[in-house]
Coordinates of C-alpha atoms in Angstrom, one line a residue:
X1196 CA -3.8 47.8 47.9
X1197 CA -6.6 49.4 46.1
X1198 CA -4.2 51.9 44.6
X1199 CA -2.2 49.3 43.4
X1200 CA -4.9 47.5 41.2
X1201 CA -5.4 50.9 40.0
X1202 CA -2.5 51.6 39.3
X1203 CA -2.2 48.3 37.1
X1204 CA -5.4 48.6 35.6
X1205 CA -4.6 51.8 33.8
X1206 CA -1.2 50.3 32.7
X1207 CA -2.5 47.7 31.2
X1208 CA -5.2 50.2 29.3
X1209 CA -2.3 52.0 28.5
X1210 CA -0.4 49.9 26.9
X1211 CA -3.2 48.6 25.0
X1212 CA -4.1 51.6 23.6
X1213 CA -0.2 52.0 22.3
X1214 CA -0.9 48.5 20.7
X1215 CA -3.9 49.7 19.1
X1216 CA -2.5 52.8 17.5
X1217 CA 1.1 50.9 16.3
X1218 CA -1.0 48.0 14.9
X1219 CA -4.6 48.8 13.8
X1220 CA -6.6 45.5 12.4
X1221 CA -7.0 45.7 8.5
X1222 CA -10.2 47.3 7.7
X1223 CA -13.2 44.5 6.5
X1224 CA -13.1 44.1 2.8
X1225 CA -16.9 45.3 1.2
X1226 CA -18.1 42.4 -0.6
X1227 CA -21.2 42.2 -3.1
X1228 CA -23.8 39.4 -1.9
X1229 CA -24.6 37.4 -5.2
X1230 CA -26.9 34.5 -6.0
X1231 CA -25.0 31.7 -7.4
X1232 CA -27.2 28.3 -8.9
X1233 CA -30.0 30.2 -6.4
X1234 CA -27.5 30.3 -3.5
X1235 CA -26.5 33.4 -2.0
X1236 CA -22.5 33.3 -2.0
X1237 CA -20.2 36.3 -1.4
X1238 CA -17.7 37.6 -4.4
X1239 CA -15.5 40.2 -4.5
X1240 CA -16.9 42.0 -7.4
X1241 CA -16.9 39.5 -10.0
X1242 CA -19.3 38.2 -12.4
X1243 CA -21.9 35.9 -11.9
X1244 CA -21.2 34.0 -15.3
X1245 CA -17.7 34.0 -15.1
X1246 CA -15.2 32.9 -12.4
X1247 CA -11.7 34.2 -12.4
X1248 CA -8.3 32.8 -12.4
X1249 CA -8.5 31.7 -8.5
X1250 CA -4.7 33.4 -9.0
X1251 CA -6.3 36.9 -9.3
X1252 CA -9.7 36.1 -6.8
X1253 CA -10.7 35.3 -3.9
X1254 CA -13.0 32.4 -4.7
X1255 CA -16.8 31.9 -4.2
X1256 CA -17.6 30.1 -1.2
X1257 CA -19.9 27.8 -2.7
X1258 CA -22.1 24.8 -1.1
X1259 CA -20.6 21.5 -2.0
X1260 CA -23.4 19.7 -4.2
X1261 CA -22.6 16.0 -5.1
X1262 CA -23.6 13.8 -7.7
X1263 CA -23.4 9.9 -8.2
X1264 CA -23.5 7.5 -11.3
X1265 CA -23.3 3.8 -10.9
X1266 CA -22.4 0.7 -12.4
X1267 CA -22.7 -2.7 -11.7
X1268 CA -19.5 -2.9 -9.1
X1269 CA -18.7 0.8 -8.3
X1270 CA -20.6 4.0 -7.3
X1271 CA -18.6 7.0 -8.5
X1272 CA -19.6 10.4 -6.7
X1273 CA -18.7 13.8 -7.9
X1274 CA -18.7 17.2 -6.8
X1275 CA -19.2 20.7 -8.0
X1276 CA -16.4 22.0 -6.5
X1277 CA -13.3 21.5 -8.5
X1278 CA -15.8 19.5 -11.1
X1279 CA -13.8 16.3 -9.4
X1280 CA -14.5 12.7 -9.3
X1281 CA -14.6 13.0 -5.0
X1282 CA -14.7 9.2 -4.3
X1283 CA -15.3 5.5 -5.7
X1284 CA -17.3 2.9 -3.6
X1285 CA -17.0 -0.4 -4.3
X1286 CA -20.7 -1.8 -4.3
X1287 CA -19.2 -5.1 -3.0
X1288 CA -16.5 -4.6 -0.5
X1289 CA -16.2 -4.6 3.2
X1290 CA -14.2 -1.1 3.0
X1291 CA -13.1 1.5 0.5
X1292 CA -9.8 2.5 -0.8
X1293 CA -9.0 6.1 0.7
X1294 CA -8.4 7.7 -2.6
X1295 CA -9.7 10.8 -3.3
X1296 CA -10.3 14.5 -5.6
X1297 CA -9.4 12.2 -8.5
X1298 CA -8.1 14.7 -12.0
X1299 CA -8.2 17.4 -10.1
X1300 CA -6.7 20.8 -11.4
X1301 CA -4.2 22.5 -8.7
X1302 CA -5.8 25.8 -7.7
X1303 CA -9.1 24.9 -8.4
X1304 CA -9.9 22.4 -5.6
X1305 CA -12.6 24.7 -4.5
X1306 CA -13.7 26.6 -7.5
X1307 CA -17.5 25.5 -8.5
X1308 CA -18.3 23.8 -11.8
X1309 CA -21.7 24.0 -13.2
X1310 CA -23.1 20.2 -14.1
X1311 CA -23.9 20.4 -17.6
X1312 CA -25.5 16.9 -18.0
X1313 CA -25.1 13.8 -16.8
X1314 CA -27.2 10.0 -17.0
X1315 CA -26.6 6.7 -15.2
X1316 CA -23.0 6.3 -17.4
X1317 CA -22.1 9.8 -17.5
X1318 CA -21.7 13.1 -16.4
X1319 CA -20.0 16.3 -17.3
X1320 CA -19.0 19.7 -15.3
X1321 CA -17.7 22.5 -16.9
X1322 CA -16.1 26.4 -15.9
X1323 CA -15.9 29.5 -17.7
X1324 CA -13.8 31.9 -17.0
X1325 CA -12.0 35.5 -18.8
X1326 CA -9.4 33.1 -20.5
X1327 CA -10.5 29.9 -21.0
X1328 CA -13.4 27.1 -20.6
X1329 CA -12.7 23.7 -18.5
X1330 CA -14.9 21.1 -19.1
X1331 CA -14.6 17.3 -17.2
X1332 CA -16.5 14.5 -18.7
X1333 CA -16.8 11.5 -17.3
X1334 CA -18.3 8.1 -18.3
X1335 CA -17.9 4.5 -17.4
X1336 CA -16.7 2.3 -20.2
X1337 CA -16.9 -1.3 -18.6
X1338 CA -18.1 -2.2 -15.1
X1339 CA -14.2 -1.4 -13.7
X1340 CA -13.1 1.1 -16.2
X1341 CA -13.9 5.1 -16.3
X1342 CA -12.8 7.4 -18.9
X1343 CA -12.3 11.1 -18.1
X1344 CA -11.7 13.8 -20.5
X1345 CA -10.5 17.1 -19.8
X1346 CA -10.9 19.9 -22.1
X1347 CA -9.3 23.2 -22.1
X1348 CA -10.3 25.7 -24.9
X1349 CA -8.7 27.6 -26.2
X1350 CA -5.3 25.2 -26.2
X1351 CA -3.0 28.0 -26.0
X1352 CA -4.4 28.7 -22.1
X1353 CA -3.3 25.3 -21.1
X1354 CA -0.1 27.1 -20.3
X1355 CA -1.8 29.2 -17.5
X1356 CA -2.5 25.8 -16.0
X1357 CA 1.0 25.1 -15.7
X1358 CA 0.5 21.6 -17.7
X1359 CA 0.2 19.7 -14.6
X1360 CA -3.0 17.9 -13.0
X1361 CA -3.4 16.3 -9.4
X1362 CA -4.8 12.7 -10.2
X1363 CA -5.2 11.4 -6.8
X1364 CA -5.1 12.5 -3.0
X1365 CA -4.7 9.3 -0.6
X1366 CA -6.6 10.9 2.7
X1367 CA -5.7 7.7 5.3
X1368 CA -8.1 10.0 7.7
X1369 CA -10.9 8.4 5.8
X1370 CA -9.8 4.4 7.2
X1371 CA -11.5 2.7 10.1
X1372 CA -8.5 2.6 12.7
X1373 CA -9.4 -0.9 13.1
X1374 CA -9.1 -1.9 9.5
X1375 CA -5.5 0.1 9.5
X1376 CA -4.3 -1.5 12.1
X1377 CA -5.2 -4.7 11.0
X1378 CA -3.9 -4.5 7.6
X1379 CA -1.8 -1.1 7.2
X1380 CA 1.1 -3.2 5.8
X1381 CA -0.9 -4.2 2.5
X1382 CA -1.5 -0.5 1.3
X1383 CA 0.7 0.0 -1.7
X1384 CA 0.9 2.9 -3.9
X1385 CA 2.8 2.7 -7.4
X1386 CA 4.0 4.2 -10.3
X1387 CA 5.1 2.9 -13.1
X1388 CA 7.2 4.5 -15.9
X1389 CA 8.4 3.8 -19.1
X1390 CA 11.5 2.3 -17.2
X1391 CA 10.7 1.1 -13.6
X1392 CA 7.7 0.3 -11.1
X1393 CA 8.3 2.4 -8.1
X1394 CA 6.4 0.8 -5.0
X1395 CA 6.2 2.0 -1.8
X1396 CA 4.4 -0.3 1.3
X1397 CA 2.8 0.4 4.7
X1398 CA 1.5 3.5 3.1
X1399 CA -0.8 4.9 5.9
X1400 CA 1.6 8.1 7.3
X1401 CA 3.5 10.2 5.6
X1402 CA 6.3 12.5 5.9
X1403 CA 8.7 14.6 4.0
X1404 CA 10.6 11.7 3.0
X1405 CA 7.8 10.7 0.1
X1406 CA 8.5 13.8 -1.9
X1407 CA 9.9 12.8 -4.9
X1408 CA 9.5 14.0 -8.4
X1409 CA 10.7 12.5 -12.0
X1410 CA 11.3 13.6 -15.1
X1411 CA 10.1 10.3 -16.6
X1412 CA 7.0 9.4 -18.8
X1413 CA 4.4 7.8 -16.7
X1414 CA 2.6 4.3 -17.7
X1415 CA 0.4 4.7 -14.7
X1416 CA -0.3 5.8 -11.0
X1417 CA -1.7 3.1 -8.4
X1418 CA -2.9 2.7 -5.3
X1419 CA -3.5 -1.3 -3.9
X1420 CA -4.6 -2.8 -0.6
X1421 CA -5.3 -6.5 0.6
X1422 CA -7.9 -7.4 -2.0
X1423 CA -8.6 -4.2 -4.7
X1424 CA -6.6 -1.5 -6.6
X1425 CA -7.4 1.7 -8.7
X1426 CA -4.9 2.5 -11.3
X1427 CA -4.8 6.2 -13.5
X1428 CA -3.2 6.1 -16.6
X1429 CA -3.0 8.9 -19.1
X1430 CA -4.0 8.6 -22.7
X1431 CA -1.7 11.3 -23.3
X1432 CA 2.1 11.6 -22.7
X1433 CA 3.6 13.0 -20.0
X1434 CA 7.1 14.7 -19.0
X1435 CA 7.0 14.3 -15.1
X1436 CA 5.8 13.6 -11.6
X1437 CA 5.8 15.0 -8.5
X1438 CA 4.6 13.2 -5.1
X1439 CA 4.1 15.7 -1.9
X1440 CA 2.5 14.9 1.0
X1441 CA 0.0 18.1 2.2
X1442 CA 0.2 16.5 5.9
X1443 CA 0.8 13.3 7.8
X1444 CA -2.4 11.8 6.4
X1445 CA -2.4 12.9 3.0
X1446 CA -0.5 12.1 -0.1
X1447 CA -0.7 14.1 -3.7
X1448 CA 0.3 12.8 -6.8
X1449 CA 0.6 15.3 -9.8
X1450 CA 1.4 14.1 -13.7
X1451 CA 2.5 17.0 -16.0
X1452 CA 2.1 16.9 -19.7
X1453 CA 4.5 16.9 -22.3
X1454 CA 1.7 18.2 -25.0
X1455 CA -0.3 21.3 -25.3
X1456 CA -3.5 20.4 -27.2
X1457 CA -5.4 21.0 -24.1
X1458 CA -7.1 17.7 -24.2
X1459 CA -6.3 15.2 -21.2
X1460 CA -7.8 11.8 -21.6
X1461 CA -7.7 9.4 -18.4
X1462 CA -8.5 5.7 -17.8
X1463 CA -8.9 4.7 -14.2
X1464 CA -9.3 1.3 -13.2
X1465 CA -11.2 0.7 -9.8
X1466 CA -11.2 -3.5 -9.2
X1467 CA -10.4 -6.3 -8.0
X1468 CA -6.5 -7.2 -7.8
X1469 CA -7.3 -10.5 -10.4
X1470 CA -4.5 -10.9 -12.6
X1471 CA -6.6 -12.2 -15.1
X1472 CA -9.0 -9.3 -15.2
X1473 CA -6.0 -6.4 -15.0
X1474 CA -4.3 -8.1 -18.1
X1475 CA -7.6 -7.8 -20.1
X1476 CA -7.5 -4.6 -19.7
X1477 CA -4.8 -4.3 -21.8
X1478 CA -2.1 -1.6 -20.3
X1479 CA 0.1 -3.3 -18.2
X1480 CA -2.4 -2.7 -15.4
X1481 CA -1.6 -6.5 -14.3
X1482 CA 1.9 -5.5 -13.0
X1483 CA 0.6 -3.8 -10.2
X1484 CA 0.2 -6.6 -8.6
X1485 CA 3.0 -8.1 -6.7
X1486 CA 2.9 -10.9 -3.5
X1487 CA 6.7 -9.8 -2.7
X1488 CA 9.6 -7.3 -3.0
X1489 CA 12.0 -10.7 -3.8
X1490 CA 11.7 -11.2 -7.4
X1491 CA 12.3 -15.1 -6.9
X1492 CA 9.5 -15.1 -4.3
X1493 CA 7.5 -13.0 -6.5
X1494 CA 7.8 -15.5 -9.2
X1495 CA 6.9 -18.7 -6.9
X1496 CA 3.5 -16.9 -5.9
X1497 CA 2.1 -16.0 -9.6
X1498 CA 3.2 -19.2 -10.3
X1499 CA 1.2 -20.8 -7.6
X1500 CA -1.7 -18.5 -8.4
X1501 CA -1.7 -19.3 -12.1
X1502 CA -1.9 -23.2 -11.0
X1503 CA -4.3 -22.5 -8.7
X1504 CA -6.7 -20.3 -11.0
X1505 CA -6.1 -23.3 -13.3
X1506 CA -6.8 -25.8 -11.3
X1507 CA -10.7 -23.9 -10.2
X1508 CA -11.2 -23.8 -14.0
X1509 CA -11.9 -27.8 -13.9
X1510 CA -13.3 -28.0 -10.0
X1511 CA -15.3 -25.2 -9.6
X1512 CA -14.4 -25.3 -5.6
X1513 CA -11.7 -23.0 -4.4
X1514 CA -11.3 -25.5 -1.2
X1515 CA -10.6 -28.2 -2.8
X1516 CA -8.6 -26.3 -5.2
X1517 CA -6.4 -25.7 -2.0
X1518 CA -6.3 -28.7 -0.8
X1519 CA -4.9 -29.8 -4.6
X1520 CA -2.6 -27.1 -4.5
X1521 CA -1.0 -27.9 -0.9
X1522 CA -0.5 -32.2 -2.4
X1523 CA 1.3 -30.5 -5.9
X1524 CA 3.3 -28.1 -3.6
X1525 CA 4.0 -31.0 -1.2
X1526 CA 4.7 -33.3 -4.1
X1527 CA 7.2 -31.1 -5.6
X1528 CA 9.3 -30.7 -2.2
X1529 CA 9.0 -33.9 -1.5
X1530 CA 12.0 -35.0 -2.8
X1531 CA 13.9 -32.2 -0.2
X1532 CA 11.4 -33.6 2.1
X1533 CA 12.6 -37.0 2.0
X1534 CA 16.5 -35.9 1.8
X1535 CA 16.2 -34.1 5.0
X1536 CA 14.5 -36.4 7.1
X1537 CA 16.8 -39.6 5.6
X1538 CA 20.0 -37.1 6.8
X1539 CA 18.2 -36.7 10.3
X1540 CA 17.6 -40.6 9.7
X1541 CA 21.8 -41.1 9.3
X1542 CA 22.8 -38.9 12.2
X1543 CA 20.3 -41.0 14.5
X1544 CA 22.0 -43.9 13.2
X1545 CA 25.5 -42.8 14.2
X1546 CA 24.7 -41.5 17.9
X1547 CA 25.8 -44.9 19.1
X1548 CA 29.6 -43.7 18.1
X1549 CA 28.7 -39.9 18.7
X1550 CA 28.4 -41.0 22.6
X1551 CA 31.8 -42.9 22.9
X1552 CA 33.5 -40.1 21.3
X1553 CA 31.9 -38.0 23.7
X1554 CA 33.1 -40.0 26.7
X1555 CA 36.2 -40.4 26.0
X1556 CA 37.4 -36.8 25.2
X1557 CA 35.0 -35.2 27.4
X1558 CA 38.1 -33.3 28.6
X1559 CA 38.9 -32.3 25.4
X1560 CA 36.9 -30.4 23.5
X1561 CA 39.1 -29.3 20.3
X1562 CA 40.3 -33.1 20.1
X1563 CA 36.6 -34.1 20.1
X1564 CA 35.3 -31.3 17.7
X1565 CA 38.1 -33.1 15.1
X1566 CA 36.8 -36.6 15.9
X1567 CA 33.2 -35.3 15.5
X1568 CA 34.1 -34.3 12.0
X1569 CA 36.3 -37.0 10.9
X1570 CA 33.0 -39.5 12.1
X1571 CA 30.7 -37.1 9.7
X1572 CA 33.1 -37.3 6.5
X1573 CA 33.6 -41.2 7.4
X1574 CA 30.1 -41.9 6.8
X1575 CA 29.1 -38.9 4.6
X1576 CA 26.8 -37.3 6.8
X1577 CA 25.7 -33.7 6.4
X1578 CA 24.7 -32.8 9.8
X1579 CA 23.1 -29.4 8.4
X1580 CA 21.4 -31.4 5.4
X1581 CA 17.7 -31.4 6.5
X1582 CA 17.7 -27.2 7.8
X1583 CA 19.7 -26.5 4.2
X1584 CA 16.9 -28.5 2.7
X1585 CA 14.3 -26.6 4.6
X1586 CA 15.6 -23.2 4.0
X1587 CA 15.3 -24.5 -0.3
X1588 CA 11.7 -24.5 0.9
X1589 CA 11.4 -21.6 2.4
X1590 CA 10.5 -19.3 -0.6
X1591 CA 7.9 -21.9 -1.9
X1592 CA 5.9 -21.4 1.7
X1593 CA 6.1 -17.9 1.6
X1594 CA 5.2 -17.2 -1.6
X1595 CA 2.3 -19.8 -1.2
X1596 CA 0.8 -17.8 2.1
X1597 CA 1.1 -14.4 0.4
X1598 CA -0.8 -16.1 -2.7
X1599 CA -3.5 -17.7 -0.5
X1600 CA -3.7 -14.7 2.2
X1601 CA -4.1 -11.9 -1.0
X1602 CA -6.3 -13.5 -3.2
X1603 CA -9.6 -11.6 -3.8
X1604 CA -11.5 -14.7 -5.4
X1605 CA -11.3 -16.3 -1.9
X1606 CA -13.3 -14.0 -0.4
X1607 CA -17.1 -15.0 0.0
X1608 CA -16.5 -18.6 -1.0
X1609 CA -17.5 -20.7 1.1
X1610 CA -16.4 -24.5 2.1
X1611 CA -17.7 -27.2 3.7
X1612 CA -18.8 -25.2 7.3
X1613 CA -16.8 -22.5 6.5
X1614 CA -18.6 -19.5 5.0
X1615 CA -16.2 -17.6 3.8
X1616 CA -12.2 -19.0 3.0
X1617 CA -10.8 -15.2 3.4
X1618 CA -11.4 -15.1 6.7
X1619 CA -11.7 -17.2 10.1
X1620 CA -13.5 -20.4 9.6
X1621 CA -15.2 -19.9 12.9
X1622 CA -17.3 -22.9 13.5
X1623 CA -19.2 -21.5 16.3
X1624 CA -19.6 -17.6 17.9
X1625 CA -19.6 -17.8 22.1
X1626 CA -21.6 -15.4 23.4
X1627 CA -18.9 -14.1 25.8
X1628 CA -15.0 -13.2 25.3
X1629 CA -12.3 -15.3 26.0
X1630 CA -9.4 -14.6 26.4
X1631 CA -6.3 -14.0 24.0
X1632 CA -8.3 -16.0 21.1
X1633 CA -12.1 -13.7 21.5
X1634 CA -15.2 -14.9 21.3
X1635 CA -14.6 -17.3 18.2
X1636 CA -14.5 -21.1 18.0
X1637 CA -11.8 -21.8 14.8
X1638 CA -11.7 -25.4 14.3
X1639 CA -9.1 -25.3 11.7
X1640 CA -6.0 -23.6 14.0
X1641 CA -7.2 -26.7 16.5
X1642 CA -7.0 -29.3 14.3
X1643 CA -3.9 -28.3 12.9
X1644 CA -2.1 -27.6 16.7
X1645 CA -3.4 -31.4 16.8
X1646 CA -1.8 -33.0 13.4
X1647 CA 1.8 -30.7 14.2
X1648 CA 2.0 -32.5 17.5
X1649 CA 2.3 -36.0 16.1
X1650 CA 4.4 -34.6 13.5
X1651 CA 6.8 -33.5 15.8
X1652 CA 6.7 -36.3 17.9
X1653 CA 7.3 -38.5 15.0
X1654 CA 10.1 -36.1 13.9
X1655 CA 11.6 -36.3 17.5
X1656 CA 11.6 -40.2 17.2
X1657 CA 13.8 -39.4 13.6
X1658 CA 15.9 -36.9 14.9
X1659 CA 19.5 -37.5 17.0
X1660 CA 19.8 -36.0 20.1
X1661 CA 23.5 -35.7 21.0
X1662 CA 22.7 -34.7 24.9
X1663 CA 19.9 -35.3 27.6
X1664 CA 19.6 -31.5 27.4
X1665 CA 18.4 -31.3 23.9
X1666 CA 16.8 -34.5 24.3
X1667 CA 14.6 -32.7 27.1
X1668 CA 14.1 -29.4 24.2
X1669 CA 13.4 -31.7 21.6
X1670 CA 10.4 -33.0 24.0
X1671 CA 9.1 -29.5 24.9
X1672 CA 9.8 -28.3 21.6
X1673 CA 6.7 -31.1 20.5
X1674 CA 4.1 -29.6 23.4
X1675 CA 5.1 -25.9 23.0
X1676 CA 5.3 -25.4 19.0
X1677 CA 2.3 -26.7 18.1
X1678 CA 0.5 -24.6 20.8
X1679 CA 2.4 -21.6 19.3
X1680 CA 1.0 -22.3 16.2
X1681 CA -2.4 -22.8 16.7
X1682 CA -2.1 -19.0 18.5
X1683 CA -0.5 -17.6 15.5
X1684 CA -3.3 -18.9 13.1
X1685 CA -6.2 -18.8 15.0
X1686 CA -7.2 -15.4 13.5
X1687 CA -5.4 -16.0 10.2
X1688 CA -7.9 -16.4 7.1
X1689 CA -9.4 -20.3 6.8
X1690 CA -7.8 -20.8 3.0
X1691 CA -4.3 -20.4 4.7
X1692 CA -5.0 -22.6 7.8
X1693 CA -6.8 -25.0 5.4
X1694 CA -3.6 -25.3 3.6
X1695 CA -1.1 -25.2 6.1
X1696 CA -3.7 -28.2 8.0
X1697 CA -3.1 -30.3 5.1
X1698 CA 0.7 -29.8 5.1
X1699 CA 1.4 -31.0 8.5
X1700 CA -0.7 -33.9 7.7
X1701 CA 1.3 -34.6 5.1
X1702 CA 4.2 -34.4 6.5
X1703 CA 3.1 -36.1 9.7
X1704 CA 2.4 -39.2 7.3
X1705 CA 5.7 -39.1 5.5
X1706 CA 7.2 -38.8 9.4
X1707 CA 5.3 -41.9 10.6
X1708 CA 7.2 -43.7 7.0
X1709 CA 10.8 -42.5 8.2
X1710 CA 10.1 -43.7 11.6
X1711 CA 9.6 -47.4 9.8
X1712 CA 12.3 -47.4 8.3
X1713 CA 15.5 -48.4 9.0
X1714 CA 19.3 -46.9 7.4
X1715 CA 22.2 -48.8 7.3
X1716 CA 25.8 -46.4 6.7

């Protein structure tokens, strides 16, 4: 046994040593230990007042040094490496957006810039290198607006650079997982071109699948989620862009320019999604906004939002301007409104017939099918008139939810108990969990489970049932759906439960009219 381990033991040493002598490791490079800005860094024989072409050099492995400047609304921070604008807070928002290494040159990600200057509205970083001098200067220009200038000098070495500049890296790494999965459908990037918007949604992984490039001019490059956007636009014009994805979690966009002056000027937005305040910027920024893919529903929603922006100009409340909104939205279907439920009105009014028909060729299906018919056209009753009519509304609701869910002036106001319309109105906080709805008491989703009952039980008494069987769903249809709504809006924002309350109440008193009434065919 012993000889055997032997035995294997010097195999194995054996075989190593073969290893060894077919494939020796690569001898250490010598490097020169430098002091860099009073840091010690290592360089491979270079210069300590130039740095290379990172092309030709390893390059320095430098500390990363940051530096902020601040306005009124954002906080921009900037590193030494790569001289980059490294991320923009928003002074008053719950979360950030996850863009990052804004006007970053490819290659030099990692390179350090010296700060030249900088105050509490600007600051500047520049390079020098054997061929040319980079400097980045940055400095704010209104509380939402940045200008960036990149200068390379001589011009003629802006070929080395290849032209091109990274403007932005989404990193989704950066999100709270519980924000993401909350509202991952809402992140948005864009880019617009002299011709066409391209938009992509649920922008939080990424695959092979985003690469694309185009050899159009570009207006400008966005990135959007619920409530805020930042937008890049070159002052300059450009021949192309490319869009690669480094990983799952991160997205690159690159603009190329169609000049060779070596001067890149950049405007970047970083603000609210207000229509009103994107338009006053004055480059089409507005258009990155967009409540829907559908250009018909897109329309309905700035429509809505224009009347209700309107409306907050004279009552400086955006609950009441809601509840205004939901009676001119109400007041403009009610005409459908009425159509429908005086066609549910006619069909009650013909059961009477509907029932002897039914008797008498109970047997015979196909003959009672035609008799069916032939009592519809006899006294011109459309027995799909009210769901036609409430599919014509359809786009007006959903263009009205995306309108009141996406708004960023909701956010913070506050109306009657609730504090703050973009979000649950919750009334009271329980101290323990319970379960399905947590440990919030929202009045609203209640009070609105409790108006949609009686408007379904009105609506029952207008409908006609043509069996006992869909009498019986007709009755569990007006205990179960208004129980299914209350779930679904329980954790929706209080603007849209607002709203939605005062519709069924509406509704529920134009039902309790129709139930009044009597139709004569």
């Amino acid at each position: 046994m012993e000889k055997r381990t032997l035995l294997a033991i010097t195999v194995s040493l054996l075989i190593l040593y073969v290893w060894s002598a077919l494939f020796p490791p690569p001898s250490p490079k010598r490097n020169i230990v430098q002091t860099f800005e009073n840091r010690e860094v290592n360089v491979e024989h270079s210069s300590a007042k130039t740095i290379p072409s990172p092309a030709s050099l390893e390059k320095p492995v430098v500390p990363q040094q940051l530096k902020s400047i601040q306005s009124e609304y954002l906080t921009l921070e900037f590193s030494n490496l790569g001289g980059n604008l490294k991320k923009i807070t928003f002074n008053q928002q719950y979360f950030n957006l996850p863009v990052t290494n804004l006007l970053n040159f490819p290659g030099y990600e990692d390179t350090a810039f010296m700060l030249e200057s900088s105050s509490d509205q600007h600051i500047v970083y520049s390079i020098n290198t054997k061929e040319f001098k980079i400097t980045k200067k940055y400095q704010f220009q209104s509380p939402y607006i940045v200008k960036a200038e990149l200068d390379i000098t001589p011009a003629i070495k802006m070929s080395s650079l290849d032209n091109s500049i990274e403007v932005m890296l989404l990193d989704m790494s950066s999100l709270d997982n519980k924000i993401l999965s909350q509202e991952r459908s809402l992140l948005e990037y864009s880019i617009a071109t002299q011709s066409t918007i391209f938009r992509k949604h649920d922008a939080f992984r990424f695959t092979d699948k985003e690469k694309k490039q185009g050899a159009d001019s570009v207006n400008w490059v966005g990135f959007r989620d619920k409530y805020s956007a930042i937008l890049i636009k070159p002052l300059f014009k450009t021949s192309a862009y490319a869009v690669s994805p480094p990983d799952t979690n991160r997205l690159s966009f690159t603009l190329t320019s169609a000049e060779n002056s070596g001067k890149l000027a950049f405007l970047i937005y970083a603000g609210p999604q207000d229509i009103a305040v994107l338009k006053k910027q004055g480059y089409g920024f507005e258009n990155i906004v967009a409540f829907s893919n559908f250009s018909l529903i897109d329309g309905i929603a700035k429509f809505i939002y224009w009347l209700i922006t309107t409306i907050h100009q004279f009552i400086p409340s955006w609950g009441i301007a809601i509840i205004l909104i939901s009676l001119c939205v109400y007041g403009a279907t009610y005409p459908l409104t009425i159509r429908g439920m005086y066609s549910m009105k006619k069909m009650q009014t013909i059961q009477p017939e509907m029932s002897v028909l039914r008797d008498k060729y109970k047997n015979n299906p196909q003959r009672l099918n035609k008799e069916v018919v032939e009592l519809y056209r006899k006294y011109k009753v459309n027995p799909f008139g009210g769901c036609f009519l409430l599919i014509l509304q359809m786009p007006i609701f959903i263009a009205l939810y995306q309108v009141l869910w996406r708004s960023v002036f909701f956010r913070g106001e506050n109306f009657l108990w609730i504090k703050d319309l973009s979000q649950p109105d919750r009334l009271m906080i329980f101290p323990f969990n319970i379960p399905v709805i947590g440990n919030e008491f929202n009045i609203l989703p209640i009070l609105m489970s409790i108006v949609m009952f009686f408007q379904q039980k009105f609506s029952v008494q207008n409908m006609a049932a043509t069996d006992p069987n869909q009498i019986l769903q007709q009755k569990m249809m007006t205990i179960m759906m208004p129980i299914l709504i209350g779930f679904v809006f329980y954790k929706f924002a209080s603007g849209v439960a607002l709203y939605f309350t005062m519709f069924y109440l509406l509704s529920t008193l134009t039902q309790m009219k129709m139930s009044k009434q009597t139709v004569t065919i």
